[in-house]
Coordinates of C-alpha atoms in Angstrom, one line a residue:
Chain G
M1 CA 0.0 0.0 0.0
N2 CA 1.4 3.4 0.9
G3 CA -0.9 4.1 -2.1
K4 CA -1.2 7.5 -3.7
R5 CA -4.9 7.5 -3.7
A6 CA -7.7 5.6 -2.1
T7 CA -11.5 5.4 -3.0
A8 CA -14.7 5.0 -0.9
F9 CA -18.1 4.3 -2.1
V10 CA -20.8 5.8 0.0
P11 CA -24.7 5.1 -0.7
G12 CA -27.1 7.8 -1.4
H13 CA -29.7 8.4 1.4
V14 CA -33.3 9.6 1.1
T15 CA -34.9 10.6 4.3
A16 CA -38.4 9.6 4.8
F17 CA -39.2 11.5 7.9
F18 CA -37.1 13.1 10.8
S19 CA -37.0 15.0 14.0
A20 CA -34.2 17.4 14.7
H21 CA -32.2 17.1 18.0
P22 CA -29.7 19.8 18.5
A23 CA -27.0 19.5 21.1
E24 CA -23.9 21.4 22.2
D25 CA -21.7 18.5 21.3
P26 CA -21.9 17.9 17.4
A27 CA -21.3 14.2 17.9
A28 CA -24.3 14.1 20.1
A29 CA -26.6 16.3 18.1
G30 CA -28.5 14.7 15.1
S31 CA -31.9 13.5 14.1
R32 CA -34.2 10.6 14.6
G33 CA -36.0 9.1 11.6
A34 CA -35.8 6.7 8.8
G35 CA -34.9 6.4 5.2
L36 CA -33.6 4.4 2.3
T37 CA -29.9 4.1 1.5
L38 CA -29.5 3.8 -2.3
S39 CA -27.2 1.9 -4.6
D40 CA -26.8 5.3 -6.4
G41 CA -24.1 6.9 -4.2
V42 CA -20.9 9.0 -4.2
D43 CA -17.3 7.7 -5.2
V44 CA -14.9 9.6 -3.2
T45 CA -11.1 9.5 -4.3
V46 CA -8.7 11.2 -1.9
E47 CA -5.1 11.9 -3.3
P48 CA -2.7 13.2 -0.7
T49 CA -0.6 16.3 -2.0
D50 CA 2.3 17.9 -0.4
D51 CA 1.1 21.2 -1.9
I52 CA 0.1 23.3 1.1
G53 CA -2.0 25.7 -1.1
A54 CA -4.1 22.9 -2.4
F55 CA -5.2 22.2 1.2
A56 CA -5.8 25.5 2.8
A57 CA -8.0 26.9 0.1
G58 CA -8.2 30.5 0.8
G59 CA -5.7 30.3 3.6
A60 CA -2.5 29.7 1.5
S61 CA -0.2 32.7 1.0
A62 CA 1.8 33.2 -2.2
T63 CA 4.8 32.4 -0.3
D64 CA 3.3 28.9 0.8
A65 CA 2.4 28.3 -2.9
S66 CA 5.8 29.2 -4.2
A67 CA 7.6 27.3 -1.4
A68 CA 5.5 24.2 -2.4
G69 CA 6.2 24.9 -6.1
D70 CA 9.7 23.7 -6.1
G71 CA 8.6 20.2 -6.2
P72 CA 7.8 18.5 -9.6
A73 CA 4.1 19.3 -9.6
A74 CA 3.1 22.8 -10.7
V75 CA 0.6 24.7 -8.7
G76 CA -2.3 24.9 -11.1
D77 CA -6.2 25.2 -10.9
D78 CA -6.2 22.1 -8.7
A79 CA -4.5 24.1 -5.9
I80 CA -7.2 26.7 -5.9
A81 CA -10.1 24.0 -6.1
P82 CA -9.0 20.7 -4.4
I83 CA -12.3 19.4 -4.3
T84 CA -14.2 18.6 -7.4
L85 CA -17.6 17.2 -8.1
D86 CA -18.2 15.4 -11.3
G87 CA -15.0 17.2 -12.7
E88 CA -16.1 20.7 -11.5
P89 CA -14.4 22.8 -8.7
A90 CA -16.7 22.5 -5.5
S91 CA -16.8 23.9 -2.0
I92 CA -18.1 21.4 0.6
G93 CA -17.2 22.6 4.1
A94 CA -17.8 19.3 5.7
V95 CA -15.2 17.7 3.4
A96 CA -12.5 20.4 4.2
D97 CA -13.3 19.8 8.1
V98 CA -12.8 16.0 7.7
L99 CA -9.5 16.5 5.9
A100 CA -8.4 19.0 8.8
A101 CA -9.7 16.6 11.6
L102 CA -7.4 13.8 10.1
D103 CA -4.7 16.0 9.4
V104 CA -4.6 15.1 5.8
R105 CA -3.7 17.4 2.7
A106 CA -5.4 16.0 -0.3
R107 CA -7.2 16.5 -3.5
V108 CA -10.7 15.1 -3.2
E109 CA -12.7 13.8 -6.3
L110 CA -16.3 13.2 -6.0
E111 CA -18.2 11.4 -8.6
T112 CA -22.0 10.8 -8.4
D113 CA -25.3 10.1 -10.5
L114 CA -27.3 11.6 -7.7
P115 CA -28.8 15.2 -8.0
I116 CA -27.1 17.7 -5.8
G117 CA -29.1 19.5 -3.0
A118 CA -32.1 17.5 -3.8
G119 CA -32.5 15.3 -0.5
F120 CA -29.9 12.4 -1.4
G121 CA -27.4 13.1 1.2
V122 CA -24.6 13.9 -1.2
S123 CA -22.8 16.1 1.3
G124 CA -22.9 13.5 4.1
A125 CA -21.6 10.9 1.6
A126 CA -18.7 13.2 0.5
A127 CA -17.8 13.8 4.2
L128 CA -18.0 10.2 5.1
G129 CA -16.2 8.9 2.0
T130 CA -13.4 11.4 2.5
A131 CA -13.1 10.2 6.1
F132 CA -12.6 6.6 4.9
A133 CA -10.4 7.2 1.9
A134 CA -8.3 9.8 3.7
N135 CA -7.8 7.5 6.7
A136 CA -6.8 4.8 4.4
V137 CA -4.4 6.5 2.0
A138 CA -2.7 8.4 4.9
D139 CA -2.9 5.5 7.3
R140 CA -4.2 7.3 10.1
G141 CA -5.3 4.3 11.9
R142 CA -8.8 5.2 13.0
S143 CA -11.7 3.0 13.6
E144 CA -15.0 3.1 11.6
N145 CA -16.7 4.6 14.5
D146 CA -14.2 7.3 14.8
L147 CA -14.4 8.1 11.0
V148 CA -18.3 8.2 11.2
R149 CA -18.0 10.5 14.3
I150 CA -15.7 12.7 12.5
A151 CA -17.8 13.0 9.3
H152 CA -21.1 13.3 11.3
A153 CA -19.6 16.2 13.5
A154 CA -18.4 18.0 10.4
E155 CA -21.8 17.7 8.7
V156 CA -23.7 19.0 11.9
E157 CA -21.3 21.9 12.4
R158 CA -21.6 23.0 8.9
G159 CA -25.4 22.7 9.1
T160 CA -25.6 20.5 5.9
G161 CA -27.2 17.4 7.6
L162 CA -28.2 15.6 10.9
G163 CA -28.7 12.0 10.2
D164 CA -27.4 11.2 6.8
V165 CA -23.9 10.2 7.7
V166 CA -24.9 7.5 10.4
A167 CA -27.5 6.1 8.0
Q168 CA -25.0 6.1 5.1
A169 CA -22.4 4.3 7.4
R170 CA -24.9 1.6 8.1
G171 CA -26.6 0.9 4.8
G172 CA -29.9 -0.9 4.2
I173 CA -33.0 0.9 5.4
P174 CA -31.9 2.5 8.6
I175 CA -34.1 3.6 11.4
R176 CA -32.5 6.3 13.5
L177 CA -33.7 5.4 16.9
E178 CA -31.4 7.9 18.8
P179 CA -29.7 11.0 17.4
G180 CA -26.0 11.3 17.1
A181 CA -22.7 9.5 16.0
P182 CA -21.6 6.2 17.4
G183 CA -21.3 6.3 21.1
H184 CA -24.5 8.6 21.2
G185 CA -26.8 7.5 18.6
E186 CA -28.7 4.1 18.2
L187 CA -29.8 2.5 14.9
D188 CA -32.0 -0.3 13.8
G189 CA -33.2 -1.2 10.4
V190 CA -36.2 -2.6 8.4
P191 CA -35.3 -5.9 7.0
A192 CA -36.2 -5.5 3.3
H193 CA -34.7 -4.4 0.1
A194 CA -36.6 -2.7 -2.8
R195 CA -36.2 -1.3 -6.3
V196 CA -36.3 2.4 -6.0
E197 CA -37.3 5.0 -8.5
Y198 CA -36.9 8.7 -8.1
V199 CA -37.5 12.2 -9.9
T200 CA -36.2 15.5 -8.7
F201 CA -37.9 19.0 -9.5
G202 CA -35.2 21.0 -7.8
E203 CA -33.6 22.0 -4.5
L204 CA -35.4 22.8 -1.2
S205 CA -33.5 24.9 1.4
T206 CA -32.8 23.0 4.6
E207 CA -32.1 26.2 6.2
E208 CA -35.4 27.7 5.3
V209 CA -37.3 24.6 6.5
L210 CA -35.5 24.5 9.8
A211 CA -36.0 28.2 10.4
G212 CA -39.7 27.6 10.2
D213 CA -42.1 25.9 12.6
T214 CA -39.9 23.1 13.8
D215 CA -42.4 22.2 16.6
A216 CA -44.8 20.8 14.2
L217 CA -41.9 19.2 12.3
T218 CA -40.6 17.3 15.4
E219 CA -44.1 16.2 16.6
A220 CA -44.8 14.8 13.1
G221 CA -41.3 13.2 12.9
E222 CA -41.7 11.6 16.4
R223 CA -45.2 10.3 15.4
A224 CA -43.8 8.7 12.2
L225 CA -41.1 7.0 14.1
S226 CA -43.4 5.5 16.7
R227 CA -45.5 4.2 13.8
L228 CA -42.5 2.6 12.2
R229 CA -41.1 1.2 15.3
A230 CA -44.5 -0.4 16.0
D231 CA -44.5 -1.9 12.6
P232 CA -41.0 -1.9 10.9
R233 CA -42.2 -2.6 7.4
L234 CA -41.6 -0.8 4.1
P235 CA -45.4 0.1 3.5
T236 CA -45.5 1.6 6.9
L237 CA -42.3 3.5 6.4
M238 CA -43.8 5.1 3.2
D239 CA -47.1 5.8 4.8
A240 CA -45.4 7.4 7.7
S241 CA -43.4 9.4 5.3
R242 CA -46.3 10.8 3.5
E243 CA -48.1 11.6 6.7
F244 CA -45.0 13.4 8.1
A245 CA -44.9 15.6 4.9
E246 CA -48.5 16.6 5.2
R247 CA -48.2 17.3 9.0
A248 CA -45.0 19.2 8.8
D249 CA -46.4 21.1 5.7
L250 CA -43.5 20.3 3.7
L251 CA -45.1 18.9 0.6
V252 CA -44.3 21.1 -2.6
P253 CA -47.0 20.9 -5.5
E254 CA -44.8 18.9 -8.0
V255 CA -44.1 16.4 -5.3
A256 CA -47.6 16.0 -4.3
E257 CA -48.7 15.6 -7.8
A258 CA -46.1 13.0 -8.5
I259 CA -47.2 10.9 -5.4
E260 CA -50.7 11.2 -6.1
A261 CA -50.2 10.0 -9.8
A262 CA -48.0 7.1 -8.5
D263 CA -51.1 6.1 -6.1
R264 CA -53.5 6.4 -9.1
A265 CA -51.3 4.2 -11.4
G266 CA -50.9 1.7 -8.4
D267 CA -54.7 1.5 -7.9
A268 CA -55.3 1.1 -11.6
E269 CA -53.0 -2.2 -11.6
G270 CA -54.9 -3.4 -8.5
G271 CA -51.9 -2.8 -6.3
D272 CA -49.9 -5.5 -4.3
A273 CA -49.0 -5.7 -0.6
E274 CA -46.1 -3.3 -1.2
R275 CA -48.5 -0.6 -2.2
E276 CA -50.6 -0.7 0.9
G277 CA -49.0 2.2 2.5
G278 CA -48.6 4.1 -0.8
S279 CA -45.7 3.5 -3.1
A280 CA -44.3 7.1 -3.3
A281 CA -43.2 9.6 -0.9
M282 CA -41.2 12.9 -0.6
A283 CA -37.3 12.9 0.1
M284 CA -36.5 15.2 3.0
L285 CA -35.3 17.6 2.2
G286 CA -35.4 18.1 -1.6
R287 CA -38.2 18.6 -4.1
T288 CA -37.7 14.9 -4.9
V289 CA -40.3 12.1 -5.0
F290 CA -39.1 8.6 -4.5
A291 CA -41.2 5.3 -5.1
L292 CA -41.0 1.7 -4.4
G293 CA -41.1 -0.8 -7.3
T294 CA -42.3 0.9 -10.7
G295 CA -44.6 3.6 -8.8
L296 CA -43.2 6.4 -10.8
S297 CA -42.8 4.9 -14.2
D298 CA -46.1 3.4 -14.1
A299 CA -47.5 6.8 -13.5
G300 CA -45.6 8.0 -16.7
Y301 CA -42.6 9.6 -15.3
D302 CA -39.1 9.0 -16.5
P303 CA -37.4 8.1 -13.2
A304 CA -33.9 7.2 -12.3
V305 CA -33.9 3.7 -10.9
C306 CA -31.7 2.1 -8.3
H307 CA -32.1 -0.2 -5.2
T308 CA -31.8 -0.1 -1.6
H309 CA -28.1 -0.7 -0.9
P310 CA -27.3 -3.6 1.6
A311 CA -24.0 -2.1 2.8
G312 CA -22.7 1.1 4.4
A313 CA -19.8 3.3 3.3
R314 CA -16.7 1.1 2.2
L315 CA -13.1 1.3 0.7
V316 CA -13.2 0.1 -2.9
D317 CA -9.6 0.2 -3.7
G318 CA -6.2 1.7 -2.6
E319 CA -7.0 0.9 1.0
R320 CA -5.1 -1.0 3.7
Chain Z
M1 CA -44.8 -11.2 -2.4
N2 CA -46.7 -13.3 -0.1
G3 CA -44.0 -15.5 -1.4
K4 CA -43.6 -19.2 -0.8
R5 CA -39.9 -19.0 0.0
A6 CA -37.4 -16.2 1.0
T7 CA -33.7 -16.4 0.9
A8 CA -31.2 -14.5 3.0
F9 CA -27.3 -14.3 2.6
V10 CA -25.0 -14.3 5.7
P11 CA -21.4 -13.8 5.5
G12 CA -18.9 -16.3 7.2
H13 CA -17.1 -15.1 10.1
V14 CA -13.6 -16.0 11.3
T15 CA -12.9 -15.0 14.9
A16 CA -9.3 -13.6 15.2
F17 CA -9.5 -13.5 19.1
F18 CA -12.3 -13.3 21.8
S19 CA -13.1 -13.4 25.4
A20 CA -16.1 -15.1 26.8
H21 CA -18.8 -13.0 28.8
P22 CA -21.6 -15.3 30.1
A23 CA -24.9 -13.6 31.6
E24 CA -28.3 -15.0 32.6
D25 CA -30.0 -13.1 29.9
P26 CA -28.9 -14.7 26.5
A27 CA -29.2 -11.5 24.7
A28 CA -26.8 -9.9 27.0
A29 CA -24.3 -12.8 27.2
G30 CA -21.6 -13.0 24.3
S31 CA -18.0 -12.2 23.5
R32 CA -15.9 -9.5 23.1
G33 CA -13.2 -9.8 20.2
A34 CA -12.7 -9.3 16.7
G35 CA -12.7 -11.0 13.4
L36 CA -13.3 -10.9 9.7
T37 CA -16.7 -11.4 7.8
L38 CA -16.3 -13.5 4.7
S39 CA -17.8 -13.2 1.1
D40 CA -18.1 -17.0 1.4
G41 CA -21.1 -17.4 3.7
V42 CA -24.4 -19.3 3.8
D43 CA -27.6 -19.0 1.7
V44 CA -30.5 -19.7 3.9
T45 CA -34.0 -20.4 2.2
V46 CA -37.1 -20.7 4.4
E47 CA -40.2 -22.2 2.9
P48 CA -43.2 -22.3 5.2
T49 CA -45.1 -25.8 5.5
D50 CA -48.5 -26.5 6.8
D51 CA -47.2 -29.9 7.7
I52 CA -47.0 -29.7 11.7
G53 CA -44.6 -32.9 11.4
A54 CA -42.0 -30.9 9.4
F55 CA -41.7 -28.3 12.1
A56 CA -41.7 -30.1 15.4
A57 CA -38.9 -32.5 14.6
G58 CA -39.2 -35.3 17.3
G59 CA -42.2 -33.7 18.7
A60 CA -44.6 -34.7 16.2
S61 CA -46.9 -37.5 16.8
A62 CA -48.0 -40.1 14.0
T63 CA -51.4 -38.6 14.7
D64 CA -50.1 -35.2 13.9
A65 CA -48.4 -36.3 10.6
S66 CA -51.3 -38.1 9.3
A67 CA -53.8 -35.3 10.2
A68 CA -51.4 -33.0 8.1
G69 CA -51.3 -35.7 5.5
D70 CA -54.7 -35.1 4.2
G71 CA -53.3 -32.1 2.3
P72 CA -51.9 -32.6 -1.3
A73 CA -48.3 -32.7 -0.1
A74 CA -47.3 -36.3 1.2
V75 CA -45.3 -36.7 4.3
G76 CA -42.0 -37.7 3.3
D77 CA -38.4 -37.4 4.4
D78 CA -38.7 -33.8 4.5
A79 CA -41.1 -34.0 7.4
I80 CA -38.5 -35.8 9.4
A81 CA -35.5 -33.6 8.3
P82 CA -37.0 -30.1 7.7
I83 CA -33.4 -28.5 7.8
T84 CA -30.9 -29.5 5.1
L85 CA -27.4 -28.4 4.8
D86 CA -25.8 -28.6 1.2
G87 CA -28.9 -31.1 0.6
E88 CA -28.2 -33.4 3.5
P89 CA -30.5 -33.6 6.4
A90 CA -29.1 -31.6 9.4
S91 CA -29.9 -30.8 12.9
I92 CA -29.2 -27.3 14.1
G93 CA -30.8 -26.3 17.3
A94 CA -30.5 -22.8 17.0
V95 CA -32.4 -22.8 13.7
A96 CA -35.3 -24.6 15.1
D97 CA -35.3 -22.2 18.0
V98 CA -35.4 -19.2 15.8
L99 CA -38.3 -20.6 13.8
A100 CA -40.2 -21.3 17.0
A101 CA -39.4 -17.7 18.4
L102 CA -40.9 -16.3 15.2
D103 CA -43.8 -18.9 15.3
V104 CA -42.9 -20.0 11.6
R105 CA -43.1 -23.7 10.5
A106 CA -40.9 -24.0 7.7
R107 CA -38.4 -26.2 5.9
V108 CA -34.9 -24.5 5.9
E109 CA -32.2 -25.1 3.1
L110 CA -28.7 -24.2 3.9
E111 CA -26.2 -23.9 1.1
T112 CA -22.6 -23.0 1.7
D113 CA -19.1 -23.5 0.4
L114 CA -17.7 -23.1 3.9
P115 CA -16.3 -26.0 6.1
I116 CA -18.6 -26.9 9.0
G117 CA -17.5 -26.9 12.6
A118 CA -14.3 -25.2 11.6
G119 CA -14.5 -21.8 12.9
F120 CA -16.4 -20.1 10.2
G121 CA -19.7 -19.3 12.2
V122 CA -22.0 -21.6 10.0
S123 CA -24.4 -22.1 12.8
G124 CA -24.6 -18.3 13.6
A125 CA -25.1 -17.8 9.9
A126 CA -27.8 -20.5 9.7
A127 CA -29.7 -18.9 12.6
L128 CA -29.3 -15.4 11.5
G129 CA -30.3 -16.1 7.8
T130 CA -33.3 -18.2 9.2
A131 CA -34.5 -15.2 11.2
F132 CA -34.2 -12.8 8.1
A133 CA -35.9 -15.4 5.6
A134 CA -38.6 -16.5 8.1
N135 CA -39.5 -13.0 9.0
A136 CA -39.7 -12.0 5.4
V137 CA -41.8 -15.0 4.2
A138 CA -44.2 -15.2 7.0
D139 CA -44.4 -11.4 7.2
R140 CA -43.7 -11.2 10.8
G141 CA -42.8 -7.5 10.8
R142 CA -39.7 -7.6 12.9
S143 CA -36.9 -5.1 12.9
E144 CA -33.4 -5.9 12.1
N145 CA -32.3 -5.6 15.7
D146 CA -35.3 -7.9 16.7
L147 CA -34.1 -10.6 14.3
V148 CA -30.3 -10.4 15.4
R149 CA -31.4 -10.4 19.0
I150 CA -33.5 -13.8 18.3
A151 CA -30.6 -15.3 16.4
H152 CA -28.0 -14.5 18.9
A153 CA -30.0 -15.6 21.9
A154 CA -30.7 -18.9 20.0
E155 CA -27.0 -19.4 19.3
V156 CA -25.9 -18.5 23.0
E157 CA -28.7 -20.8 24.6
R158 CA -27.5 -23.6 22.3
G159 CA -23.9 -23.1 23.2
T160 CA -22.9 -23.0 19.6
G161 CA -21.6 -19.4 19.5
L162 CA -21.2 -16.2 21.3
G163 CA -20.2 -13.6 18.9
D164 CA -20.7 -14.8 15.4
V165 CA -24.3 -13.6 14.9
V166 CA -23.6 -9.9 15.8
A167 CA -20.6 -9.8 13.6
Q168 CA -22.3 -11.4 10.7
A169 CA -25.3 -8.8 11.0
R170 CA -22.8 -6.1 10.8
G171 CA -20.3 -7.2 8.1
G172 CA -17.0 -5.9 7.3
I173 CA -14.2 -6.5 9.8
P174 CA -16.3 -6.1 13.1
I175 CA -14.8 -5.4 16.6
R176 CA -17.0 -6.5 19.4
L177 CA -16.4 -3.8 22.0
E178 CA -19.2 -5.1 24.5
P179 CA -20.8 -8.4 24.4
G180 CA -24.3 -9.2 23.4
A181 CA -27.3 -8.6 21.0
P182 CA -28.5 -5.0 19.9
G183 CA -29.5 -3.1 23.1
H184 CA -26.6 -4.8 25.1
G185 CA -23.5 -5.2 22.7
E186 CA -21.5 -2.4 21.1
L187 CA -19.8 -2.8 17.8
D188 CA -16.8 -1.1 15.9
G189 CA -14.9 -1.9 12.7
V190 CA -11.6 -1.8 10.9
P191 CA -12.0 0.3 8.1
A192 CA -10.4 -2.0 5.5
H193 CA -10.9 -4.9 3.1
A194 CA -8.6 -7.8 2.1
R195 CA -8.4 -10.8 0.0
V196 CA -8.7 -13.9 2.5
E197 CA -7.2 -17.3 2.0
Y198 CA -8.0 -20.2 4.2
V199 CA -7.2 -23.9 4.8
T200 CA -9.0 -26.1 7.4
F201 CA -7.5 -29.2 8.9
G202 CA -10.6 -30.3 10.9
E203 CA -13.0 -29.6 13.7
L204 CA -12.0 -28.1 17.3
S205 CA -14.5 -28.8 20.0
T206 CA -15.7 -25.3 21.3
E207 CA -17.2 -27.2 24.4
E208 CA -13.7 -28.6 25.2
V209 CA -12.0 -25.2 25.0
L210 CA -14.5 -23.3 26.9
A211 CA -14.3 -26.2 29.7
G212 CA -10.4 -25.6 30.0
D213 CA -8.6 -22.7 31.5
T214 CA -10.9 -19.7 30.4
D215 CA -9.2 -17.5 32.8
A216 CA -6.1 -17.5 30.6
L217 CA -8.3 -17.2 27.5
T218 CA -10.3 -14.2 28.8
E219 CA -7.1 -12.5 29.7
A220 CA -5.5 -13.1 26.5
G221 CA -8.6 -12.0 24.7
E222 CA -9.0 -8.7 26.6
R223 CA -5.3 -7.9 25.9
A224 CA -5.8 -8.4 22.4
L225 CA -8.8 -6.3 22.1
S226 CA -6.9 -3.5 23.9
R227 CA -4.2 -3.6 21.4
L228 CA -6.6 -3.5 18.5
R229 CA -8.7 -0.7 20.0
A230 CA -5.3 1.3 20.5
D231 CA -4.6 0.7 16.8
P232 CA -7.5 -0.7 14.6
R233 CA -5.5 -1.8 11.7
L234 CA -5.5 -5.1 9.8
P235 CA -1.9 -6.1 10.6
T236 CA -2.5 -5.4 14.3
L237 CA -5.6 -7.6 14.2
M238 CA -3.5 -10.4 12.6
D239 CA -0.7 -10.1 15.3
A240 CA -3.1 -9.8 18.0
S241 CA -4.8 -13.0 16.9
R242 CA -1.6 -14.8 16.9
E243 CA -0.5 -13.6 20.4
F244 CA -4.0 -14.7 21.6
A245 CA -3.6 -18.0 20.0
E246 CA -0.4 -18.7 22.0
R247 CA -1.2 -17.0 25.3
A248 CA -4.6 -19.0 25.6
D249 CA -2.7 -22.2 24.3
L250 CA -5.0 -22.8 21.5
L251 CA -2.6 -23.4 18.6
V252 CA -2.8 -26.8 17.2
P253 CA 0.3 -28.2 15.3
E254 CA -1.0 -28.1 11.7
V255 CA -2.1 -24.6 12.2
A256 CA 1.0 -23.4 13.7
E257 CA 2.9 -25.0 11.0
A258 CA 0.8 -23.3 8.3
I259 CA 1.2 -19.9 10.1
E260 CA 5.0 -20.3 10.2
A261 CA 5.2 -21.3 6.5
A262 CA 3.1 -18.3 5.6
D263 CA 5.6 -16.1 7.4
R264 CA 8.5 -17.8 5.7
A265 CA 6.8 -17.2 2.4
G266 CA 6.1 -13.5 3.4
D267 CA 9.8 -12.9 4.4
A268 CA 11.2 -14.6 1.2
E269 CA 9.2 -12.0 -0.8
G270 CA 10.5 -9.2 1.2
G271 CA 7.0 -8.4 2.6
D272 CA 4.9 -5.4 2.4
A273 CA 3.2 -3.3 4.9
E274 CA 0.2 -5.7 5.2
R275 CA 2.6 -8.5 6.5
E276 CA 4.0 -6.3 9.3
G277 CA 1.7 -8.2 11.9
G278 CA 2.2 -11.5 10.1
S279 CA -0.3 -12.5 7.3
A280 CA -1.7 -15.7 8.8
A281 CA -3.6 -16.6 11.9
M282 CA -5.8 -19.2 13.5
A283 CA -9.8 -19.1 13.3
M284 CA -11.2 -19.4 16.7
L285 CA -12.5 -22.1 17.2
G286 CA -11.4 -24.4 14.6
R287 CA -8.5 -26.3 13.1
T288 CA -8.3 -23.5 10.5
V289 CA -5.7 -21.1 9.4
F290 CA -6.7 -17.8 7.4
A291 CA -4.4 -15.4 5.8
L292 CA -4.5 -12.0 3.9
G293 CA -3.4 -11.7 0.6
T294 CA -1.8 -14.7 -0.7
G295 CA 0.0 -15.8 2.5
L296 CA -1.1 -19.4 2.2
S297 CA -0.7 -19.9 -1.5
D298 CA 2.7 -18.4 -1.3
A299 CA 3.5 -21.1 1.2
G300 CA 2.4 -23.8 -1.1
Y301 CA -0.9 -24.3 0.3
D302 CA -4.0 -24.7 -1.9
P303 CA -6.3 -22.6 0.1
A304 CA -9.9 -21.7 -0.5
V305 CA -10.0 -17.8 -1.6
C306 CA -12.7 -15.2 -0.8
H307 CA -12.7 -11.7 0.6
T308 CA -13.9 -9.8 3.6
H309 CA -17.5 -8.9 2.9
P310 CA -18.8 -5.3 3.1
A311 CA -22.3 -5.8 4.2
G312 CA -24.1 -8.0 6.9
A313 CA -27.0 -10.5 6.5
R314 CA -29.4 -9.4 4.0
L315 CA -32.4 -10.9 2.1
V316 CA -31.5 -11.8 -1.4
D317 CA -35.0 -12.6 -3.0
G318 CA -38.6 -13.2 -2.1
E319 CA -38.6 -10.7 0.7
R320 CA -40.9 -7.8 1.3

């Protein structure tokens, strides 16, 4: 090993419902709720660099950059934008924080088929994948719980997520019983897997929603979790998700329309057991609808198709 | 759905070291330690049967059998041996107990490439896979933690395992920080994956070992766990495993010889970082040696080859 790069894969995660649980310690803060991890996810490649300017974006002086420039590698665009998302320069605070926490200076390449900012946990996946890949390539010797804790805390502190990281570390269909990173939180899961279809109509501002009436949201989230704990089946998860979106007043018109269309298409086909709770729901927080089986394509949409993912974040090459 | 059968895959698990922690509540009992889950595992297919005789092996009277016999299915060999392992009738107490706990009457087919009774956690995999598949096919609506708890308790009560089930539910390279099922135990993991080779020289009696000097074993196991917690890397896991086997006086001659041969082969090649802790160790509890990379084939053995497995137990078809 002593490899020059390492890659981690982290599944996407759509949240079906949640309640927010702030805390002073970012490892203890988080959310309760449930969702689906997805075989569509994020590949995160970390490549260490000795170029100081490449790490401390915005913090590197000209002197630093020229001092590093006497190595064989020229200081080019990568030094200004050490994080790329599908080849384009990107700024993801939680990724920079994870690198800093592990004391790794590196270029981070993110590759994903998932829509950005639409409720798929891309920032959580980026933070968690960076933790796994940076630990491997720089041989930091952290345990999985440590890496999840670092990524979760970075997401919470940046305000970009509360529950995606712990769900994405676990895989499957995670139920977040208690909020927070390993050592604080507690997880369970729905023992199932499913074909998943999704359609996105655009972004939804997490900040805006969390600045609104969070009492109603929290009450609706806790109620949905109680329902799922009493009956940890997929149809109940979907039905609890729909009730949550209504009670928390989060449904946006395009999403509501798609959910209704999937319902009608399901009814027209007679419906099977999986549809009992409704086959489609809204991803929290995005203008996104996801459906089990063929709910959206039956309704005439042209959805992306994937599956629930059986495993959590993992190294895929270059690891120790 | 309402399928007539469901199949779960459960990875194999080689224990590198352990300490035993008995408790009155079988869900609280278990072991601390660490090991590798393997892509070689057990496929468990559960097919419900209305035939009462097929479920209550040994408990069915002739009257029961004939009463059930007026259905279309004849009462044949399957009624006497409702559990098969690679096509042969098998008796696995923990599997029967899991079915009873879920109130499911079923035929259970186990298929595996793993050696039996040689330290690969086949009985744990059978119990856990039965829990997942029976829950799915009979729509029992249990959560994953519930199913793990049921399978773990069955293994503990039958005396066939202490830590395999929780490790196999998690996947990866699990570290068992605290003993017991979800709600009691606590897990971490080594963030790595590896090619794994293994050779088996036969069975080793778990009962015999646990009837011996368990003080030395427990002390050695706790010491190994402390080492791995301080440095959660694969080479440390392998080295801690070897030290454990020596201190607990568990090494059998064929295994010791294979470990030494793998060492010599590694040294002859100059060795890479992965070999620092020794590339081979003994599986607890079996006359089995496992190695990372090509440790055993380099030494001239003809090992089975697999990989660490990224995911825990999961349904593979027929599930809801």
